[in-house]
PDB file of C-alpha atoms and ligand atoms in Angstrom:
ATOM      1  CA  MET A  43     107.492  85.835  90.849  1.00  0.00           C
ATOM      2  CA  GLU A  44     105.649  83.581  93.303  1.00  0.00           C
ATOM      3  CA  HIS A  45     107.017  80.299  91.948  1.00  0.00           C
ATOM      4  CA  LEU A  46     110.542  81.769  91.796  1.00  0.00           C
ATOM      5  CA  VAL A  47     110.250  82.791  95.459  1.00  0.00           C
ATOM      6  CA  ASN A  48     108.958  79.312  96.363  1.00  0.00           C
ATOM      7  CA  ASP A  49     111.877  77.675  94.570  1.00  0.00           C
ATOM      8  CA  LEU A  50     114.257  79.858  96.578  1.00  0.00           C
ATOM      9  CA  LEU A  51     112.520  79.233  99.903  1.00  0.00           C
ATOM     10  CA  HIS A  52     112.310  75.465  99.362  1.00  0.00           C
ATOM     11  CA  CYS A  53     115.834  74.935  98.033  1.00  0.00           C
ATOM     12  CA  ARG A  54     114.667  74.096  94.520  1.00  0.00           C
ATOM     13  CA  LEU A  55     116.921  76.559  92.661  1.00  0.00           C
ATOM     14  CA  GLN A  56     119.482  73.750  92.358  1.00  0.00           C
ATOM     15  CA  ALA A  57     117.096  72.036  89.943  1.00  0.00           C
ATOM     16  CA  TRP A  58     117.181  74.974  87.496  1.00  0.00           C
ATOM     17  CA  THR A  59     119.140  74.231  84.332  1.00  0.00           C
ATOM     18  CA  PHE A  60     121.131  76.718  82.264  1.00  0.00           C
ATOM     19  CA  PRO A  61     121.531  76.931  78.496  1.00  0.00           C
ATOM     20  CA  ALA A  62     124.545  75.633  76.575  1.00  0.00           C
ATOM     21  CA  GLY A  63     127.241  78.294  76.806  1.00  0.00           C
ATOM     22  CA  ILE A  64     126.890  78.688  80.578  1.00  0.00           C
ATOM     23  CA  GLU A  65     128.502  76.259  82.993  1.00  0.00           C
ATOM     24  CA  ALA A  66     126.595  76.368  86.298  1.00  0.00           C
ATOM     25  CA  ARG A  67     127.977  75.146  89.591  1.00  0.00           C
ATOM     26  CA  TRP A  68     126.637  75.529  93.132  1.00  0.00           C
ATOM     27  CA  LEU A  69     129.436  76.472  95.552  1.00  0.00           C
ATOM     28  CA  GLY A  70     127.080  76.207  98.535  1.00  0.00           C
ATOM     29  CA  GLU A  71     123.445  76.750  99.420  1.00  0.00           C
ATOM     30  CA  GLY A  72     122.278  79.845  97.561  1.00  0.00           C
ATOM     31  CA  ILE A  73     125.729  80.388  95.988  1.00  0.00           C
ATOM     32  CA  LEU A  74     125.723  79.876  92.220  1.00  0.00           C
ATOM     33  CA  GLN A  75     128.786  80.211  90.000  1.00  0.00           C
ATOM     34  CA  LEU A  76     128.093  80.763  86.299  1.00  0.00           C
ATOM     35  CA  LEU A  77     131.007  80.629  83.863  1.00  0.00           C
ATOM     36  CA  PRO A  78     130.517  81.238  80.151  1.00  0.00           C
ATOM     37  CA  THR A  79     132.133  78.641  77.887  1.00  0.00           C
ATOM     38  CA  ALA A  80     133.623  81.528  75.852  1.00  0.00           C
ATOM     39  CA  PRO A  81     136.584  83.451  77.396  1.00  0.00           C
ATOM     40  CA  TRP A  82     135.759  86.405  79.676  1.00  0.00           C
ATOM     41  CA  ARG A  83     137.562  89.501  80.952  1.00  0.00           C
ATOM     42  CA  GLN A  84     135.493  90.364  83.996  1.00  0.00           C
ATOM     43  CA  ALA A  85     134.308  88.522  87.137  1.00  0.00           C
ATOM     44  CA  THR A  86     131.322  89.922  88.994  1.00  0.00           C
ATOM     45  CA  ILE A  87     129.546  88.989  92.211  1.00  0.00           C
ATOM     46  CA  LEU A  88     125.893  89.966  92.569  1.00  0.00           C
ATOM     47  CA  SER A  89     124.515  89.405  96.068  1.00  0.00           C
ATOM     48  CA  ALA A  90     121.212  90.061  97.835  1.00  0.00           C
ATOM     49  CA  GLY A  91     119.544  88.913 101.033  1.00  0.00           C
ATOM     50  CA  VAL A  92     122.592  89.397 103.256  1.00  0.00           C
ATOM     51  CA  HIS A  93     119.874  90.956 105.418  1.00  0.00           C
ATOM     52  CA  GLY A  94     116.989  88.483 105.228  1.00  0.00           C
ATOM     53  CA  ASN A  95     114.153  91.019 105.369  1.00  0.00           C
ATOM     54  CA  GLU A  96     115.463  93.236 102.549  1.00  0.00           C
ATOM     55  CA  THR A  97     113.329  91.639  99.922  1.00  0.00           C
ATOM     56  CA  ALA A  98     113.228  93.709  96.729  1.00  0.00           C
ATOM     57  CA  PRO A  99     116.844  92.968  95.724  1.00  0.00           C
ATOM     58  CA  ILE A 100     116.247  89.252  96.418  1.00  0.00           C
ATOM     59  CA  GLU A 101     113.385  89.320  93.911  1.00  0.00           C
ATOM     60  CA  LEU A 102     115.494  91.268  91.456  1.00  0.00           C
ATOM     61  CA  LEU A 103     118.334  88.749  91.678  1.00  0.00           C
ATOM     62  CA  LEU A 104     115.911  85.814  91.438  1.00  0.00           C
ATOM     63  CA  GLN A 105     114.433  87.295  88.274  1.00  0.00           C
ATOM     64  CA  LEU A 106     117.894  87.817  86.782  1.00  0.00           C
ATOM     65  CA  THR A 107     118.937  84.249  87.674  1.00  0.00           C
ATOM     66  CA  HIS A 108     115.748  82.928  86.106  1.00  0.00           C
ATOM     67  CA  ASP A 109     116.323  84.993  82.948  1.00  0.00           C
ATOM     68  CA  LEU A 110     119.829  83.506  82.731  1.00  0.00           C
ATOM     69  CA  SER A 111     118.465  79.982  83.147  1.00  0.00           C
ATOM     70  CA  GLN A 112     115.868  80.571  80.440  1.00  0.00           C
ATOM     71  CA  GLY A 113     118.445  81.946  78.011  1.00  0.00           C
ATOM     72  CA  ARG A 114     116.761  85.378  78.001  1.00  0.00           C
ATOM     73  CA  GLN A 115     119.800  87.054  79.620  1.00  0.00           C
ATOM     74  CA  PRO A 116     123.123  86.595  77.811  1.00  0.00           C
ATOM     75  CA  LEU A 117     126.318  86.308  79.855  1.00  0.00           C
ATOM     76  CA  THR A 118     129.822  87.196  78.675  1.00  0.00           C
ATOM     77  CA  GLN A 119     131.583  87.279  82.046  1.00  0.00           C
ATOM     78  CA  ALA A 120     132.165  85.094  85.088  1.00  0.00           C
ATOM     79  CA  LEU A 121     129.315  85.593  87.543  1.00  0.00           C
ATOM     80  CA  LEU A 122     128.711  84.577  91.154  1.00  0.00           C
ATOM     81  CA  ILE A 123     125.112  84.907  92.346  1.00  0.00           C
ATOM     82  CA  VAL A 124     124.722  84.950  96.125  1.00  0.00           C
ATOM     83  CA  PHE A 125     121.545  84.760  98.183  1.00  0.00           C
ATOM     84  CA  GLY A 126     123.185  85.875 101.395  1.00  0.00           C
ATOM     85  CA  ASN A 127     121.284  84.556 104.383  1.00  0.00           C
ATOM     86  CA  LEU A 128     118.669  81.929 103.490  1.00  0.00           C
ATOM     87  CA  PRO A 129     117.579  81.028 107.068  1.00  0.00           C
ATOM     88  CA  ALA A 130     116.952  84.741 107.721  1.00  0.00           C
ATOM     89  CA  ILE A 131     115.168  85.135 104.361  1.00  0.00           C
ATOM     90  CA  ARG A 132     112.870  82.240 105.278  1.00  0.00           C
ATOM     91  CA  ALA A 133     112.211  83.813 108.689  1.00  0.00           C
ATOM     92  CA  ALA A 134     111.722  87.301 107.116  1.00  0.00           C
ATOM     93  CA  ARG A 135     114.252  88.641 109.609  1.00  0.00           C
ATOM     94  CA  ARG A 136     117.337  90.825 109.221  1.00  0.00           C
ATOM     95  CA  TYR A 137     119.420  88.070 110.875  1.00  0.00           C
ATOM     96  CA  LEU A 138     119.022  85.194 113.323  1.00  0.00           C
ATOM     97  CA  HIS A 139     122.023  85.550 115.679  1.00  0.00           C
ATOM     98  CA  ASN A 140     124.351  88.295 114.443  1.00  0.00           C
ATOM     99  CA  ASP A 141     124.237  90.950 111.745  1.00  0.00           C
ATOM    100  CA  LEU A 142     125.926  89.097 108.864  1.00  0.00           C
ATOM    101  CA  ASN A 143     127.076  92.330 107.237  1.00  0.00           C
ATOM    102  CA  ARG A 144     129.334  93.108 110.218  1.00  0.00           C
ATOM    103  CA  LEU A 145     131.131  89.733 110.260  1.00  0.00           C
ATOM    104  CA  PHE A 146     133.250  89.636 107.110  1.00  0.00           C
ATOM    105  CA  GLY A 147     137.025  89.857 106.974  1.00  0.00           C
ATOM    106  CA  GLY A 148     137.357  87.238 109.723  1.00  0.00           C
ATOM    107  CA  ARG A 149     135.183  89.163 112.220  1.00  0.00           C
ATOM    108  CA  HIS A 150     132.939  86.052 112.385  1.00  0.00           C
ATOM    109  CA  LEU A 151     135.680  84.476 114.516  1.00  0.00           C
ATOM    110  CA  ALA A 152     135.091  87.073 117.250  1.00  0.00           C
ATOM    111  CA  VAL A 153     131.397  86.316 117.908  1.00  0.00           C
ATOM    112  CA  THR A 154     129.578  83.367 119.508  1.00  0.00           C
ATOM    113  CA  PRO A 155     129.208  80.772 116.724  1.00  0.00           C
ATOM    114  CA  GLY A 156     125.780  80.840 115.082  1.00  0.00           C
ATOM    115  CA  ASN A 157     123.963  80.963 111.751  1.00  0.00           C
ATOM    116  CA  GLU A 158     125.642  84.143 110.528  1.00  0.00           C
ATOM    117  CA  SER A 159     129.191  83.375 111.687  1.00  0.00           C
ATOM    118  CA  ARG A 160     129.046  80.086 109.762  1.00  0.00           C
ATOM    119  CA  ARG A 161     127.586  81.841 106.734  1.00  0.00           C
ATOM    120  CA  ALA A 162     130.178  84.642 106.720  1.00  0.00           C
ATOM    121  CA  PHE A 163     132.927  82.018 106.671  1.00  0.00           C
ATOM    122  CA  ALA A 164     131.196  80.051 103.879  1.00  0.00           C
ATOM    123  CA  LEU A 165     130.722  83.208 101.793  1.00  0.00           C
ATOM    124  CA  GLU A 166     134.356  84.244 102.254  1.00  0.00           C
ATOM    125  CA  GLN A 167     135.438  80.800 101.027  1.00  0.00           C
ATOM    126  CA  ALA A 168     133.055  80.950  98.061  1.00  0.00           C
ATOM    127  CA  VAL A 169     134.259  84.407  97.005  1.00  0.00           C
ATOM    128  CA  GLN A 170     137.849  83.200  97.077  1.00  0.00           C
ATOM    129  CA  ALA A 171     137.006  80.054  95.075  1.00  0.00           C
ATOM    130  CA  PHE A 172     135.050  82.087  92.520  1.00  0.00           C
ATOM    131  CA  TYR A 173     137.693  84.741  91.897  1.00  0.00           C
ATOM    132  CA  ARG A 174     140.299  81.982  91.628  1.00  0.00           C
ATOM    133  CA  ALA A 175     138.178  80.094  89.066  1.00  0.00           C
ATOM    134  CA  ALA A 176     137.575  83.349  87.171  1.00  0.00           C
ATOM    135  CA  ASP A 177     141.334  83.937  86.927  1.00  0.00           C
ATOM    136  CA  ALA A 178     141.994  80.456  85.469  1.00  0.00           C
ATOM    137  CA  ALA A 179     143.029  81.863  82.079  1.00  0.00           C
ATOM    138  CA  GLY A 180     144.801  84.942  83.510  1.00  0.00           C
ATOM    139  CA  PRO A 181     143.806  87.792  85.847  1.00  0.00           C
ATOM    140  CA  VAL A 182     140.517  89.550  85.080  1.00  0.00           C
ATOM    141  CA  ASN A 183     138.792  92.630  86.503  1.00  0.00           C
ATOM    142  CA  ARG A 184     136.682  92.023  89.590  1.00  0.00           C
ATOM    143  CA  GLY A 185     133.419  93.578  90.660  1.00  0.00           C
ATOM    144  CA  HIS A 186     130.873  93.072  93.444  1.00  0.00           C
ATOM    145  CA  LEU A 187     127.468  94.663  93.937  1.00  0.00           C
ATOM    146  CA  ASP A 188     125.722  93.787  97.197  1.00  0.00           C
ATOM    147  CA  MET A 189     122.080  94.850  97.085  1.00  0.00           C
ATOM    148  CA  HIS A 190     120.130  95.967 100.141  1.00  0.00           C
ATOM    149  CA  THR A 191     117.146  98.113 101.047  1.00  0.00           C
ATOM    150  CA  ALA A 192     117.204 100.820 103.716  1.00  0.00           C
ATOM    151  CA  ILE A 193     115.183 100.241 106.901  1.00  0.00           C
ATOM    152  CA  ARG A 194     114.088 103.845 107.271  1.00  0.00           C
ATOM    153  CA  GLY A 195     112.911 106.575 104.945  1.00  0.00           C
ATOM    154  CA  SER A 196     115.476 108.514 102.971  1.00  0.00           C
ATOM    155  CA  LEU A 197     115.726 111.860 101.238  1.00  0.00           C
ATOM    156  CA  TYR A 198     117.295 109.884  98.380  1.00  0.00           C
ATOM    157  CA  ARG A 199     115.466 106.828  97.123  1.00  0.00           C
ATOM    158  CA  GLN A 200     118.519 104.841  96.034  1.00  0.00           C
ATOM    159  CA  PHE A 201     122.143 105.248  96.990  1.00  0.00           C
ATOM    160  CA  ALA A 202     125.455 103.405  96.938  1.00  0.00           C
ATOM    161  CA  LEU A 203     128.012 102.894  99.718  1.00  0.00           C
ATOM    162  CA  LEU A 204     131.625 102.416  98.690  1.00  0.00           C
ATOM    163  CA  PRO A 205     133.945 100.615 101.124  1.00  0.00           C
ATOM    164  CA  ALA A 206     137.003 102.475 102.409  1.00  0.00           C
ATOM    165  CA  HIS A 207     139.871 101.978  99.972  1.00  0.00           C
ATOM    166  CA  ALA A 208     143.019 103.732  98.800  1.00  0.00           C
ATOM    167  CA  GLY A 209     142.742 105.677  95.543  1.00  0.00           C
ATOM    168  CA  ASP A 210     139.534 105.995  93.611  1.00  0.00           C
ATOM    169  CA  PHE A 211     137.351 103.536  91.729  1.00  0.00           C
ATOM    170  CA  SER A 212     137.406 103.662  87.938  1.00  0.00           C
ATOM    171  CA  PRO A 213     135.178 106.094  85.997  1.00  0.00           C
ATOM    172  CA  ASP A 214     133.457 102.992  84.520  1.00  0.00           C
ATOM    173  CA  PHE A 215     132.323 101.998  87.975  1.00  0.00           C
ATOM    174  CA  TYR A 216     130.845 105.432  88.690  1.00  0.00           C
ATOM    175  CA  GLN A 217     129.155 105.248  85.329  1.00  0.00           C
ATOM    176  CA  LEU A 218     127.594 101.935  86.322  1.00  0.00           C
ATOM    177  CA  LEU A 219     126.266 103.545  89.527  1.00  0.00           C
ATOM    178  CA  GLN A 220     124.930 106.485  87.555  1.00  0.00           C
ATOM    179  CA  ALA A 221     123.263 104.187  85.021  1.00  0.00           C
ATOM    180  CA  SER A 222     121.757 102.233  87.936  1.00  0.00           C
ATOM    181  CA  GLY A 223     119.890 105.380  88.937  1.00  0.00           C
ATOM    182  CA  MET A 224     121.763 106.015  92.196  1.00  0.00           C
ATOM    183  CA  ASP A 225     120.912 109.439  93.641  1.00  0.00           C
ATOM    184  CA  ALA A 226     123.965 109.534  95.908  1.00  0.00           C
ATOM    185  CA  VAL A 227     127.269 107.749  96.449  1.00  0.00           C
ATOM    186  CA  VAL A 228     128.714 107.599  99.973  1.00  0.00           C
ATOM    187  CA  ARG A 229     132.315 106.686 100.576  1.00  0.00           C
ATOM    188  CA  HIS A 230     133.311 104.962 103.803  1.00  0.00           C
ATOM    189  CA  THR A 231     136.561 106.184 105.330  1.00  0.00           C
ATOM    190  CA  GLU A 232     137.168 103.331 107.776  1.00  0.00           C
ATOM    191  CA  ALA A 233     137.373  99.561 107.451  1.00  0.00           C
ATOM    192  CA  GLY A 234     134.192  97.627 108.232  1.00  0.00           C
ATOM    193  CA  GLY A 235     132.843  94.095 108.380  1.00  0.00           C
ATOM    194  CA  THR A 236     130.651  94.393 105.297  1.00  0.00           C
ATOM    195  CA  PHE A 237     130.603  91.899 102.447  1.00  0.00           C
ATOM    196  CA  THR A 238     131.778  94.568  99.978  1.00  0.00           C
ATOM    197  CA  HIS A 239     134.591  95.760 102.225  1.00  0.00           C
ATOM    198  CA  PHE A 240     135.812  92.164 102.261  1.00  0.00           C
ATOM    199  CA  SER A 241     135.753  91.703  98.464  1.00  0.00           C
ATOM    200  CA  CYS A 242     137.333  95.132  97.926  1.00  0.00           C
ATOM    201  CA  GLU A 243     140.068  94.756 100.525  1.00  0.00           C
ATOM    202  CA  ARG A 244     140.992  91.099  99.947  1.00  0.00           C
ATOM    203  CA  PHE A 245     140.408  90.809  96.223  1.00  0.00           C
ATOM    204  CA  ALA A 246     140.687  94.388  94.953  1.00  0.00           C
ATOM    205  CA  ALA A 247     137.139  94.160  93.594  1.00  0.00           C
ATOM    206  CA  LEU A 248     135.330  97.330  92.573  1.00  0.00           C
ATOM    207  CA  ALA A 249     132.678  96.742  95.192  1.00  0.00           C
ATOM    208  CA  CYS A 250     129.766  98.616  96.625  1.00  0.00           C
ATOM    209  CA  THR A 251     126.600  98.201  98.625  1.00  0.00           C
ATOM    210  CA  LEU A 252     123.446  99.418  96.887  1.00  0.00           C
ATOM    211  CA  GLU A 253     120.525 100.635  99.005  1.00  0.00           C
ATOM    212  CA  LEU A 254     117.438 100.270  96.846  1.00  0.00           C
ATOM    213  CA  GLY A 255     114.439 101.903  98.529  1.00  0.00           C
ATOM    214  CA  LYS A 256     112.235 100.280 101.170  1.00  0.00           C
ATOM    215  CA  ALA A 257     111.144  96.657 101.342  1.00  0.00           C
ATOM    216  CA  LEU A 258     107.753  94.937 101.195  1.00  0.00           C
ATOM    217  CA  PRO A 259     107.090  91.251 102.039  1.00  0.00           C
ATOM    218  CA  LEU A 260     108.967  88.833  99.777  1.00  0.00           C
ATOM    219  CA  GLY A 261     107.170  88.410  96.450  1.00  0.00           C
ATOM    220  CA  GLU A 262     105.155  91.633  96.777  1.00  0.00           C
ATOM    221  CA  ASN A 263     107.654  94.259  95.663  1.00  0.00           C
ATOM    222  CA  ASP A 264     106.983  96.461  92.658  1.00  0.00           C
ATOM    223  CA  LEU A 265     110.098  95.758  90.608  1.00  0.00           C
ATOM    224  CA  THR A 266     109.268  98.530  88.112  1.00  0.00           C
ATOM    225  CA  GLN A 267     110.716 100.894  90.778  1.00  0.00           C
ATOM    226  CA  PHE A 268     114.045  99.176  90.220  1.00  0.00           C
ATOM    227  CA  ALA A 269     113.972  99.254  86.422  1.00  0.00           C
ATOM    228  CA  ALA A 270     117.141 101.377  86.138  1.00  0.00           C
ATOM    229  CA  VAL A 271     119.262  99.063  88.269  1.00  0.00           C
ATOM    230  CA  GLN A 272     117.746  96.001  86.582  1.00  0.00           C
ATOM    231  CA  ARG A 273     118.672  97.431  83.168  1.00  0.00           C
ATOM    232  CA  ALA A 274     122.178  98.345  84.326  1.00  0.00           C
ATOM    233  CA  LEU A 275     122.807  94.842  85.729  1.00  0.00           C
ATOM    234  CA  SER A 276     121.530  93.236  82.559  1.00  0.00           C
ATOM    235  CA  ARG A 277     123.971  95.344  80.516  1.00  0.00           C
ATOM    236  CA  LEU A 278     126.800  94.769  82.978  1.00  0.00           C
ATOM    237  CA  LEU A 279     126.538  91.008  82.382  1.00  0.00           C
ATOM    238  CA  VAL A 280     127.352  91.503  78.728  1.00  0.00           C
ATOM    239  CA  GLY A 281     130.085  94.075  79.417  1.00  0.00           C
ATOM    240  CA  ASP A 282     128.158  97.081  78.113  1.00  0.00           C
ATOM    241  CA  LEU A 283     128.384 100.120  80.376  1.00  0.00           C
ATOM    242  CA  ALA A 284     128.212 102.809  77.737  1.00  0.00           C
ATOM    243  CA  ILE A 285     125.083 104.465  79.045  1.00  0.00           C
ATOM    244  CA  ALA A 286     124.147 106.934  81.708  1.00  0.00           C
ATOM    245  CA  ASP A 287     120.970 108.793  80.950  1.00  0.00           C
ATOM    246  CA  ALA A 288     120.398 109.603  84.642  1.00  0.00           C
ATOM    247  CA  PRO A 289     122.058 112.595  86.354  1.00  0.00           C
ATOM    248  CA  ALA A 290     125.375 111.952  88.141  1.00  0.00           C
ATOM    249  CA  PRO A 291     124.850 110.935  91.790  1.00  0.00           C
ATOM    250  CA  LEU A 292     125.830 113.385  94.529  1.00  0.00           C
ATOM    251  CA  ARG A 293     128.974 112.373  96.394  1.00  0.00           C
ATOM    252  CA  TYR A 294     129.410 112.163 100.158  1.00  0.00           C
ATOM    253  CA  ARG A 295     131.978 110.742 102.515  1.00  0.00           C
ATOM    254  CA  VAL A 296     131.771 109.571 106.125  1.00  0.00           C
ATOM    255  CA  VAL A 297     133.268 112.046 108.626  1.00  0.00           C
ATOM    256  CA  GLN A 298     132.230 110.490 111.932  1.00  0.00           C
ATOM    257  CA  GLN A 299     130.499 107.436 113.332  1.00  0.00           C
ATOM    258  CA  LEU A 300     128.111 107.516 116.288  1.00  0.00           C
ATOM    259  CA  THR A 301     128.669 104.358 118.320  1.00  0.00           C
ATOM    260  CA  ARG A 302     126.497 103.064 121.137  1.00  0.00           C
ATOM    261  CA  HIS A 303     128.709 101.617 123.885  1.00  0.00           C
ATOM    262  CA  SER A 304     126.291 101.532 126.823  1.00  0.00           C
ATOM    263  CA  ASP A 305     122.743 102.128 128.049  1.00  0.00           C
ATOM    264  CA  ASP A 306     123.733 105.783 128.627  1.00  0.00           C
ATOM    265  CA  PHE A 307     123.847 106.425 124.896  1.00  0.00           C
ATOM    266  CA  ARG A 308     121.386 109.156 123.806  1.00  0.00           C
ATOM    267  CA  LEU A 309     120.757 110.006 120.170  1.00  0.00           C
ATOM    268  CA  HIS A 310     119.353 113.533 119.797  1.00  0.00           C
ATOM    269  CA  MET A 311     117.302 112.913 116.678  1.00  0.00           C
ATOM    270  CA  ALA A 312     113.611 112.284 116.119  1.00  0.00           C
ATOM    271  CA  ASP A 313     112.674 108.621 115.654  1.00  0.00           C
ATOM    272  CA  GLN A 314     111.656 109.157 112.053  1.00  0.00           C
ATOM    273  CA  THR A 315     114.734 111.135 110.970  1.00  0.00           C
ATOM    274  CA  LEU A 316     115.309 110.462 107.278  1.00  0.00           C
ATOM    275  CA  ASN A 317     118.642 109.371 105.833  1.00  0.00           C
ATOM    276  CA  PHE A 318     120.623 112.373 104.521  1.00  0.00           C
ATOM    277  CA  THR A 319     118.864 114.854 106.836  1.00  0.00           C
ATOM    278  CA  PRO A 320     121.284 117.814 107.270  1.00  0.00           C
ATOM    279  CA  PHE A 321     122.497 119.129 110.646  1.00  0.00           C
ATOM    280  CA  GLU A 322     124.049 122.579 111.144  1.00  0.00           C
ATOM    281  CA  PRO A 323     127.622 123.054 112.442  1.00  0.00           C
ATOM    282  CA  GLY A 324     127.812 122.781 116.241  1.00  0.00           C
ATOM    283  CA  THR A 325     124.629 120.687 116.630  1.00  0.00           C
ATOM    284  CA  LEU A 326     124.794 118.126 119.464  1.00  0.00           C
ATOM    285  CA  LEU A 327     123.984 114.817 117.744  1.00  0.00           C
ATOM    286  CA  ALA A 328     124.405 112.289 120.533  1.00  0.00           C
ATOM    287  CA  GLU A 329     126.031 111.856 123.921  1.00  0.00           C
ATOM    288  CA  GLU A 330     127.156 109.050 126.158  1.00  0.00           C
ATOM    289  CA  GLY A 331     128.616 109.897 129.563  1.00  0.00           C
ATOM    290  CA  GLU A 332     131.463 112.334 128.915  1.00  0.00           C
ATOM    291  CA  THR A 333     131.473 111.756 125.162  1.00  0.00           C
ATOM    292  CA  ARG A 334     129.644 114.300 123.005  1.00  0.00           C
ATOM    293  CA  TYR A 335     129.131 113.904 119.278  1.00  0.00           C
ATOM    294  CA  VAL A 336     128.895 117.361 117.679  1.00  0.00           C
ATOM    295  CA  VAL A 337     128.690 118.496 114.040  1.00  0.00           C
ATOM    296  CA  GLY A 338     132.031 119.941 112.859  1.00  0.00           C
ATOM    297  CA  PRO A 339     132.602 123.256 111.016  1.00  0.00           C
ATOM    298  CA  GLU A 340     130.609 122.169 107.925  1.00  0.00           C
ATOM    299  CA  PRO A 341     127.023 120.845 107.770  1.00  0.00           C
ATOM    300  CA  GLU A 342     126.775 117.073 108.214  1.00  0.00           C
ATOM    301  CA  TYR A 343     124.173 114.620 106.935  1.00  0.00           C
ATOM    302  CA  VAL A 344     122.999 111.588 108.898  1.00  0.00           C
ATOM    303  CA  LEU A 345     122.878 108.047 107.560  1.00  0.00           C
ATOM    304  CA  PHE A 346     121.284 105.002 109.261  1.00  0.00           C
ATOM    305  CA  PRO A 347     120.442 106.688 112.604  1.00  0.00           C
ATOM    306  CA  ASN A 348     119.398 103.939 115.027  1.00  0.00           C
ATOM    307  CA  PRO A 349     119.615 104.455 118.823  1.00  0.00           C
ATOM    308  CA  THR A 350     118.607 100.861 119.622  1.00  0.00           C
ATOM    309  CA  VAL A 351     121.492  98.938 118.049  1.00  0.00           C
ATOM    310  CA  ALA A 352     123.346  96.376 120.152  1.00  0.00           C
ATOM    311  CA  LYS A 353     126.183  97.756 122.302  1.00  0.00           C
ATOM    312  CA  GLY A 354     129.390  98.345 120.414  1.00  0.00           C
ATOM    313  CA  LEU A 355     127.584  98.840 117.106  1.00  0.00           C
ATOM    314  CA  ARG A 356     127.015 101.856 114.908  1.00  0.00           C
ATOM    315  CA  ALA A 357     124.090 104.074 115.872  1.00  0.00           C
ATOM    316  CA  GLY A 358     124.578 106.355 112.885  1.00  0.00           C
ATOM    317  CA  LEU A 359     127.049 107.742 110.368  1.00  0.00           C
ATOM    318  CA  MET A 360     127.659 111.436 109.719  1.00  0.00           C
ATOM    319  CA  LEU A 361     128.557 112.510 106.192  1.00  0.00           C
ATOM    320  CA  GLU A 362     129.988 115.531 104.469  1.00  0.00           C
ATOM    321  CA  LYS A 363     128.955 116.514 100.988  1.00  0.00           C
ATOM    322  CA  LEU A 364     131.691 116.430  98.350  1.00  0.00           C
ATOM    323  CA  SER A 365     129.679 117.553  95.310  1.00  0.00           C
TER     324      SER A 365
HETATM  325 ZN1  LIG B   7     120.885  95.640 104.505  1.00  0.00          ZN
END
């Protein structure tokens, strides 16, 4: 893994060659389009490192890219590999100027220009170019998996976040999440600035964010913990989803967002509160001046509680259980 990581950090991935049968093209730094020479029916984006310090998925994607370059991983569909935020990856930081995963869908135009606003724009352009190239011989199905790791501990080790969208995703997509070993699937109910919301909303991609455990320094993760998702991705690239030996993930949906607007914001949760911790109906979750955030008539489960986010950003999501 060490020499793969060094190639990524020192911009040497561009020197990797791919076997006959795969046409490789760099659409930007860390953005690699792979098109099979044989016709395809599916176009998938696999991304990691949108948050620079979420390392395990970066290693996983590096390994997969290397396997493709060595001819060990076959490919029967159009694929875009994205290493999201290389300056942040090099600095081992979540981001340098702005949280990249809040800037998609044009939201990068509303912040002071910086590393992430430029990158969000470049990634939006690349996604558009890729899906257009993938449709060259007629429209194909679109997918996007954006891989992250959670900052804090969680009652579930691995879970998926679906962007808000009308209707439901296909059973095949849920099967992919099940085969990937996801313990839970959370559905957003409002638009957001995430990479997967962008690909879902603008390009009707079956898209989701995967949260794959906690991160160690780049190059030091134990990838055996991610064997299920690694296996599922490997099968996805050859169009084989007919497996699901893991139990079906539990389903949740977002019912309210806790937002920090000012220094008065108080989150009434212990610092180490785990993701998916339940709260009883009527519990006071947070307050800010006159605003009180209270659990509704059913128990709610917290996701990503964080009282120290920048003003205007999400300090936590509250979920209800669907299954
Ligand atoms: Zn992340």
